[in-house]
Short mmCIF file of C-alpha atoms in Angstrom, two decimals:
data_model
loop_
_atom_site.label_atom_id
_atom_site.label_comp_id
_atom_site.label_asym_id
_atom_site.label_seq_id
_atom_site.Cartn_x
_atom_site.Cartn_y
_atom_site.Cartn_z
CA MET A 7 0.00 -0.01 0.00
CA VAL A 8 1.05 3.56 -0.53
CA LYS A 9 2.64 4.04 2.84
CA LEU A 10 1.65 7.51 4.02
CA ASP A 11 0.84 5.86 7.31
CA ARG A 12 4.32 4.36 7.56
CA ILE A 13 6.70 7.24 7.01
CA ASN A 14 10.36 6.20 6.80
CA LEU A 15 12.49 9.14 7.96
CA SER A 16 15.78 7.56 7.03
CA ASN A 17 14.85 7.25 3.33
CA GLU A 18 15.79 9.79 0.69
CA GLY A 19 13.35 12.20 -0.99
CA LEU A 20 9.91 10.96 -1.91
CA THR A 21 10.71 7.42 -0.80
CA LYS A 22 10.08 8.66 2.75
CA PHE A 23 6.42 8.56 1.83
CA PHE A 24 6.28 6.26 -1.21
CA SER A 25 8.04 3.03 -2.13
CA PRO A 26 10.87 3.51 -4.65
CA ILE A 27 8.70 2.22 -7.53
CA GLU A 28 5.72 4.32 -6.43
CA SER A 29 7.79 7.47 -6.28
CA GLN A 30 9.37 6.86 -9.70
CA ILE A 31 5.92 6.35 -11.21
CA MET A 32 4.49 9.46 -9.47
CA GLN A 33 7.46 11.47 -10.78
CA VAL A 34 6.74 10.61 -14.39
CA LEU A 35 3.00 11.13 -13.86
CA TRP A 36 3.67 14.61 -12.49
CA GLU A 37 6.03 15.43 -15.35
CA ASN A 38 3.59 14.26 -18.03
CA GLU A 39 -0.09 15.00 -18.61
CA GLU A 40 -1.29 11.58 -19.78
CA LEU A 41 0.57 8.30 -20.07
CA THR A 42 -0.21 4.75 -21.16
CA THR A 43 1.06 1.75 -19.20
CA SER A 44 3.76 1.03 -21.78
CA MET A 45 4.90 4.66 -21.70
CA ILE A 46 5.25 4.40 -17.92
CA THR A 47 7.33 1.23 -18.15
CA GLU A 48 9.54 2.92 -20.75
CA LYS A 49 10.04 6.17 -18.87
CA THR A 50 10.70 4.50 -15.49
CA ASP A 51 12.61 1.57 -16.98
CA ILE A 52 10.83 -0.73 -14.56
CA PRO A 53 9.43 -4.02 -15.89
CA LEU A 54 5.63 -4.29 -16.39
CA SER A 55 5.39 -7.02 -13.78
CA SER A 56 6.40 -4.52 -11.04
CA VAL A 57 4.72 -1.46 -12.54
CA ALA A 58 1.27 -3.01 -13.05
CA GLY A 59 0.59 -3.94 -9.43
CA THR A 60 1.99 -0.61 -8.21
CA LEU A 61 -0.29 1.31 -10.61
CA ASP A 62 -3.29 -0.60 -9.24
CA ARG A 63 -2.27 0.47 -5.74
CA LEU A 64 -1.66 4.10 -6.67
CA VAL A 65 -5.08 4.31 -8.32
CA LYS A 66 -6.78 2.65 -5.37
CA ALA A 67 -5.05 5.02 -2.94
CA GLY A 68 -6.18 7.99 -5.04
CA TYR A 69 -2.76 9.30 -6.12
CA ALA A 70 -3.25 8.35 -9.76
CA ASN A 71 -6.29 8.32 -12.09
CA ARG A 72 -6.83 6.06 -15.03
CA GLU A 73 -9.37 6.04 -17.79
CA LEU A 74 -10.19 3.39 -20.29
CA ASP A 75 -9.35 4.37 -23.83
CA LYS A 76 -11.13 2.35 -26.51
CA SER A 77 -9.69 3.00 -29.90
CA GLY A 78 -10.48 0.47 -32.59
CA ASN A 79 -9.72 -3.10 -31.58
CA LYS A 80 -7.47 -2.12 -28.69
CA VAL A 81 -8.23 -1.15 -25.11
CA ARG A 82 -5.74 0.70 -22.91
CA TYR A 83 -5.48 2.68 -19.73
CA ILE A 84 -4.56 6.36 -19.83
CA TYR A 85 -2.97 7.41 -16.54
CA SER A 86 -2.62 10.86 -14.99
CA ALA A 87 -1.72 12.15 -11.56
CA SER A 88 -4.81 12.90 -9.48
CA ASP A 89 -3.30 16.08 -8.20
CA SER A 90 -0.32 18.32 -8.93
CA MET A 91 2.93 17.64 -7.16
CA ASP A 92 2.46 20.78 -5.03
CA ASN A 93 -1.02 19.78 -3.93
CA THR A 94 0.16 16.29 -3.05
CA ALA A 95 3.08 17.77 -1.08
CA ASN A 96 0.54 19.98 0.69
CA HIS A 97 -1.65 17.00 1.50
CA ILE A 98 1.30 14.96 2.83
CA THR A 99 2.59 17.91 4.94
CA GLN A 100 -0.91 18.48 6.39
CA LYS A 101 -1.21 14.85 7.35
CA VAL A 102 2.25 14.75 9.01
CA LEU A 103 1.65 18.01 10.89
CA ASP A 104 -1.77 16.85 12.02
CA SER A 105 -0.32 13.67 13.45
CA LEU A 106 2.55 15.56 15.15
CA VAL A 107 0.13 17.97 16.83
CA ASP A 108 -2.15 15.09 17.66
CA THR A 109 0.61 13.25 19.45
CA PHE A 110 2.72 16.05 20.99
CA GLY A 111 0.24 18.96 21.21
CA LYS A 112 1.87 22.21 22.34
CA VAL A 113 5.45 20.96 21.99
CA ALA A 114 4.90 20.33 18.31
CA ILE A 115 3.31 23.76 17.78
CA GLU A 116 6.15 25.53 19.70
CA ASN A 117 8.62 23.75 17.49
CA PHE A 118 6.86 24.98 14.35
CA HIS A 119 7.22 28.54 15.61
CA THR A 120 10.94 28.24 16.34
CA TYR A 121 11.37 26.48 13.01
CA ASN A 122 9.56 29.34 11.26
CA LYS A 123 11.78 31.98 13.00
CA LYS A 124 15.00 30.07 12.08
CA LYS A 125 13.94 30.11 8.46
CA MET B 280 -29.30 -32.16 27.32
CA PHE B 281 -26.82 -34.02 25.18
CA ASN B 282 -25.03 -36.57 27.37
CA ILE B 283 -22.47 -38.72 25.60
CA ARG B 284 -22.55 -41.49 28.18
CA ASP B 285 -26.34 -41.85 28.09
CA GLU B 286 -26.26 -41.74 24.33
CA LEU B 287 -23.57 -44.45 24.08
CA GLN B 288 -25.55 -46.58 26.58
CA CYS B 289 -28.62 -46.13 24.41
CA TYR B 290 -26.74 -47.25 21.26
CA VAL B 291 -25.35 -50.34 22.98
CA THR B 292 -28.71 -51.38 24.45
CA CYS B 293 -30.75 -50.83 21.33
CA ILE B 294 -28.27 -52.47 18.93
CA SER B 295 -27.63 -55.55 21.05
CA ASP B 296 -31.35 -55.99 21.61
CA SER B 297 -32.24 -55.72 17.94
CA GLY B 298 -30.27 -58.72 16.71
CA LEU B 299 -28.75 -56.60 13.95
CA LEU B 300 -25.35 -56.52 15.63
CA PRO B 301 -23.68 -59.20 13.44
CA LEU B 302 -24.92 -57.54 10.25
CA ILE B 303 -23.71 -54.11 11.41
CA GLY B 304 -20.38 -55.69 12.30
CA VAL B 305 -20.02 -57.17 8.82
CA VAL B 306 -20.90 -53.87 7.11
CA LEU B 307 -18.42 -51.94 9.27
CA LEU B 308 -15.74 -54.52 8.57
CA ALA B 309 -16.40 -54.13 4.80
CA ALA B 310 -16.11 -50.35 5.22
CA THR B 311 -12.79 -50.73 7.06
CA LEU B 312 -11.53 -53.05 4.34
CA MET B 313 -12.55 -50.59 1.62
CA PHE B 314 -10.85 -47.67 3.34
CA GLY B 315 -7.76 -49.81 3.83
CA LEU B 316 -7.80 -50.64 0.14
CA TYR B 317 -8.26 -46.95 -0.68
CA LEU B 318 -5.17 -46.02 1.34
CA LYS B 319 -3.10 -48.82 -0.13
CA SER B 320 -4.00 -48.76 -3.82
CA THR B 321 -2.03 -46.60 -6.16
CA ASP B 322 -4.29 -47.03 -9.17
CA THR B 323 -6.68 -44.06 -9.59
CA LYS B 324 -9.63 -46.18 -10.56
CA ASN B 325 -9.26 -48.56 -7.59
CA ARG B 326 -8.86 -45.65 -5.24
CA LEU B 327 -12.07 -44.03 -6.47
CA ILE B 328 -14.07 -47.27 -6.35
CA SER B 329 -12.82 -48.23 -2.90
CA LEU B 330 -13.57 -44.75 -1.54
CA VAL B 331 -17.10 -44.77 -2.92
CA LEU B 332 -17.76 -48.33 -1.67
CA GLY B 333 -16.33 -47.47 1.74
CA GLN B 334 -18.57 -44.43 2.04
CA LEU B 335 -21.60 -46.47 0.88
CA SER B 336 -20.85 -49.17 3.52
CA ILE B 337 -20.76 -46.51 6.20
CA LEU B 338 -24.08 -45.16 4.96
CA ALA B 339 -25.51 -48.72 5.06
CA ALA B 340 -24.24 -49.14 8.62
CA ILE B 341 -25.90 -45.88 9.59
CA ALA B 342 -29.17 -46.96 8.02
CA LEU B 343 -29.01 -50.24 9.95
CA ILE B 344 -28.25 -48.47 13.22
CA ILE B 345 -31.15 -46.04 12.73
CA HIS B 346 -33.37 -49.06 12.02
CA ALA B 347 -32.16 -50.73 15.23
CA MET B 348 -32.60 -47.70 17.41
CA ASN B 349 -35.79 -47.43 19.40
CA CYS B 350 -34.94 -44.54 21.60
CA SER B 351 -34.77 -40.89 20.58
CA GLN B 352 -31.17 -40.26 21.57
CA MET B 353 -29.52 -40.25 18.17
CA LEU B 354 -28.24 -36.69 18.21
CA SER B 355 -24.71 -37.73 17.19
CA LEU B 356 -26.12 -39.59 14.16
CA GLU B 357 -28.29 -36.68 13.23
CA ILE B 358 -25.42 -34.29 13.45
CA TYR B 359 -23.31 -36.54 11.27
CA MET B 360 -26.02 -36.91 8.67
CA ALA B 361 -26.54 -33.16 8.59
CA TYR B 362 -22.81 -32.73 8.05
CA VAL B 363 -22.81 -35.29 5.19
CA ILE B 364 -25.76 -33.69 3.46
CA LEU B 365 -24.47 -30.18 3.90
CA SER B 366 -20.90 -30.86 2.75
CA THR B 367 -22.02 -32.94 -0.22
CA SER B 368 -24.35 -30.24 -1.43
CA ILE B 369 -21.70 -27.58 -0.96
CA ILE B 370 -19.13 -29.62 -2.85
CA LEU B 371 -21.55 -30.19 -5.73
CA LEU B 372 -23.04 -26.72 -5.78
CA LEU B 373 -20.04 -24.50 -5.11
CA PRO B 374 -18.48 -24.81 -8.59
CA ARG B 375 -21.79 -23.81 -10.15
CA VAL B 376 -22.13 -20.57 -8.20
CA TYR B 377 -18.53 -19.69 -7.44
CA TYR B 378 -18.06 -17.71 -10.64
CA LYS B 379 -20.82 -15.38 -9.55
CA VAL B 380 -18.84 -14.67 -6.39
CA LEU B 381 -15.79 -13.96 -8.54
CA ILE B 382 -17.77 -11.54 -10.75
CA LYS B 383 -18.74 -9.57 -7.64
CA ARG B 384 -15.33 -9.70 -6.02
CA TYR B 385 -13.52 -8.45 -9.14
CA LYS B 386 -16.38 -6.09 -10.04
CA ALA B 387 -16.16 -7.73 -13.46
CA ARG B 388 -18.15 -6.38 -16.43
CA PRO B 389 -19.10 -8.21 -19.66
CA ILE B 390 -16.37 -7.58 -22.18
CA THR B 391 -18.96 -6.72 -24.84
CA GLU B 392 -19.19 -3.34 -23.12
CA ILE B 393 -15.75 -2.46 -24.44
CA MET B 394 -15.07 -4.82 -27.37
CA ASP B 395 -17.04 -7.45 -29.26
CA TRP B 396 -14.69 -9.95 -30.81
CA PRO B 397 -13.53 -11.89 -27.70
CA GLN B 398 -17.12 -12.95 -26.90
CA GLU B 399 -17.74 -13.84 -30.52
CA PHE B 400 -14.54 -15.87 -30.59
CA VAL B 401 -15.56 -17.84 -27.48
CA ASP B 402 -19.05 -18.42 -28.90
CA GLU B 403 -17.46 -19.89 -32.01
CA LEU B 404 -15.61 -22.40 -29.82
CA ASP B 405 -19.02 -23.80 -29.01
CA ILE B 406 -19.13 -23.22 -25.28
CA LYS B 407 -21.69 -21.32 -23.22
CA ALA B 408 -19.51 -18.88 -21.41
CA THR B 409 -19.42 -15.11 -20.92
CA VAL B 410 -16.18 -13.20 -21.19
CA TYR B 411 -15.73 -10.56 -18.49
CA TYR B 412 -13.11 -7.90 -17.92
CA TYR B 413 -11.98 -6.45 -14.63
CA ASP B 414 -10.13 -3.34 -13.56
CA SER B 415 -6.46 -4.14 -13.02
CA ALA B 416 -3.24 -3.32 -14.81
CA VAL B 417 -1.77 -6.68 -13.80
CA PRO B 418 -2.11 -9.05 -16.77
CA GLY B 419 -4.43 -11.85 -15.67
CA ALA B 420 -6.79 -14.45 -17.13
CA PHE B 421 -8.76 -17.20 -15.41
CA ALA B 422 -11.98 -19.12 -15.86
CA SER B 423 -14.63 -20.48 -13.57
CA GLY B 424 -18.10 -21.92 -14.07
CA LYS B 425 -19.58 -20.12 -17.03
CA ALA B 426 -17.18 -17.17 -17.07
CA ILE B 427 -13.79 -16.21 -18.41
CA PHE B 428 -12.11 -13.27 -16.74
CA LEU B 429 -9.54 -10.99 -18.38
CA SER B 430 -7.85 -8.05 -16.76
CA ILE B 431 -7.48 -4.75 -18.65
CA GLY B 432 -3.72 -5.32 -18.19
CA MET B 433 -4.08 -8.50 -20.23
CA LEU B 434 -6.02 -6.66 -22.99
CA GLU B 435 -3.29 -3.98 -23.06
CA LEU B 436 -0.43 -6.46 -23.23
CA THR B 437 -1.60 -8.89 -25.88
CA ASP B 438 -2.46 -8.50 -29.58
CA THR B 439 -5.49 -10.19 -31.12
CA PRO B 440 -3.92 -13.61 -31.98
CA GLU B 441 -2.27 -13.81 -28.54
CA LEU B 442 -5.53 -12.97 -26.77
CA LYS B 443 -7.26 -15.64 -28.85
CA ALA B 444 -4.67 -18.16 -27.64
CA ILE B 445 -5.36 -17.17 -24.06
CA LEU B 446 -9.12 -17.38 -24.55
CA ALA B 447 -8.82 -20.81 -26.12
CA HIS B 448 -6.67 -21.91 -23.21
CA GLU B 449 -9.29 -20.76 -20.70
CA VAL B 450 -12.12 -22.34 -22.78
CA TRP B 451 -10.32 -25.68 -22.47
CA HIS B 452 -10.23 -25.33 -18.69
CA LEU B 453 -13.98 -24.58 -18.60
CA ARG B 454 -14.75 -27.54 -20.81
CA HIS B 455 -12.62 -29.79 -18.71
CA ASN B 456 -14.21 -28.56 -15.46
CA ASN B 457 -17.79 -28.75 -16.76
CA LYS B 458 -17.62 -32.18 -18.38
CA THR B 459 -17.73 -34.31 -15.24
CA PRO B 460 -18.30 -32.18 -12.15
CA ILE B 461 -19.16 -35.11 -9.88
CA LEU B 462 -16.23 -37.27 -10.91
CA ARG B 463 -13.93 -34.31 -10.59
CA GLN B 464 -15.18 -33.55 -7.06
CA LEU B 465 -14.76 -37.22 -6.18
CA ALA B 466 -11.19 -37.08 -7.48
CA LEU B 467 -10.61 -34.03 -5.27
CA MET B 468 -12.13 -35.67 -2.21
CA SER B 469 -10.10 -38.84 -2.67
CA PHE B 470 -6.88 -36.98 -3.53
CA THR B 471 -6.67 -38.84 -6.82
CA GLY B 472 -6.53 -35.97 -9.28
CA ASN B 473 -5.91 -37.49 -12.65
CA HIS B 474 -3.65 -34.72 -13.81
CA SER B 475 -1.43 -32.39 -11.87
CA GLN B 476 -1.94 -28.67 -12.28
CA ASP B 477 1.04 -28.51 -14.63
CA GLU B 478 -0.38 -31.26 -16.83
CA LEU B 479 -3.71 -29.41 -17.00
CA GLU B 480 -1.92 -26.25 -18.18
CA ILE B 481 -0.08 -28.24 -20.84
CA LEU B 482 -3.32 -29.84 -22.06
CA ALA B 483 -5.00 -26.41 -22.16
CA ASP B 484 -2.07 -25.03 -24.12
CA ARG B 485 -2.28 -27.91 -26.55
CA PHE B 486 -5.91 -27.05 -27.24
CA ALA B 487 -5.03 -23.35 -27.67
CA GLU B 488 -2.26 -24.32 -30.11
CA LYS B 489 -4.68 -26.41 -32.13
CA THR B 490 -7.24 -23.56 -32.22
CA VAL B 491 -5.10 -20.54 -32.96
CA GLY B 492 -1.70 -21.87 -33.93
CA LYS B 493 1.65 -22.27 -32.33
CA ALA B 494 3.02 -18.80 -33.05
CA ALA B 495 0.27 -16.91 -31.23
CA LEU B 496 0.45 -19.26 -28.24
CA GLU B 497 4.21 -18.92 -27.95
CA SER B 498 4.29 -15.19 -28.22
CA ALA B 499 1.53 -14.93 -25.60
CA ARG B 500 3.51 -17.25 -23.33
CA ALA B 501 6.68 -15.21 -23.86
CA LYS B 502 4.92 -11.98 -22.90
CA LEU B 503 3.49 -13.44 -19.73
CA VAL B 504 6.58 -15.09 -18.29
#
């Protein structure tokens, strides 16, 4: 599952919040408007066997959208990111802040203030 | 209240009073022999026959005991009979309705909603089955009851001849499963499956090869490995 509920602080970049394959797929979805499955495997250079299941999970978790494209005799998915990278970052930040305040209350909020001043 | 000691006492008294004890003994001995034979024999046919005869002997013994019993304390027998009737009907009915469960679980839709030829192709193979698709990027195909399921991932990955090979493969499975449901269930119950899963796949592939040709089958296989 997309692991927003299992944040891994020691990982690099987006893999703190997504698995490596998930974050690679989200990157290409944010960089491109619409992509087919085969375009995603090409751009990420990850085999279909790994990409397909991850795409199912990303769609189920609401990070990616897909629509069925019926042209002629062929059927294919067209993928897009559900939200812009900024909005997703906003959503993740909100969730993390909420849970920090929920757990540590005042201490967390005081820390945000000092953090803000430092910046 | 159910009391095992009273019940056993009741069985012993009724059966020894009825004069049917020797006959019941013989029938139970026959059942034991049949089950012994079932465990020992390696030949599929012998295994099946001995299992069926063993079960029938047990049923005969039960009938005799019920006949011999004069008291009402037969709860253990009634429970056993209810179990036999229930499990047999489940075993015989489940394959007929299970595909409906699968349709719901996969939220499958008739493939004719998005394309026509796969259903037409299956109809041509002279089998009453509906082709369904379900929402997943993972290439998948399976069959159950009167339904063949294909994932969108499978439709994306394969071209027309390859998909025909896959459909023919699944049609073979359906035909094989539908031909002799009772014998097949018996084989399952007695652990005497005629063919291993691998053999079944090979046989299904052979049918697909005959229907659509070797090239299509092999390229479909290559894509799915």
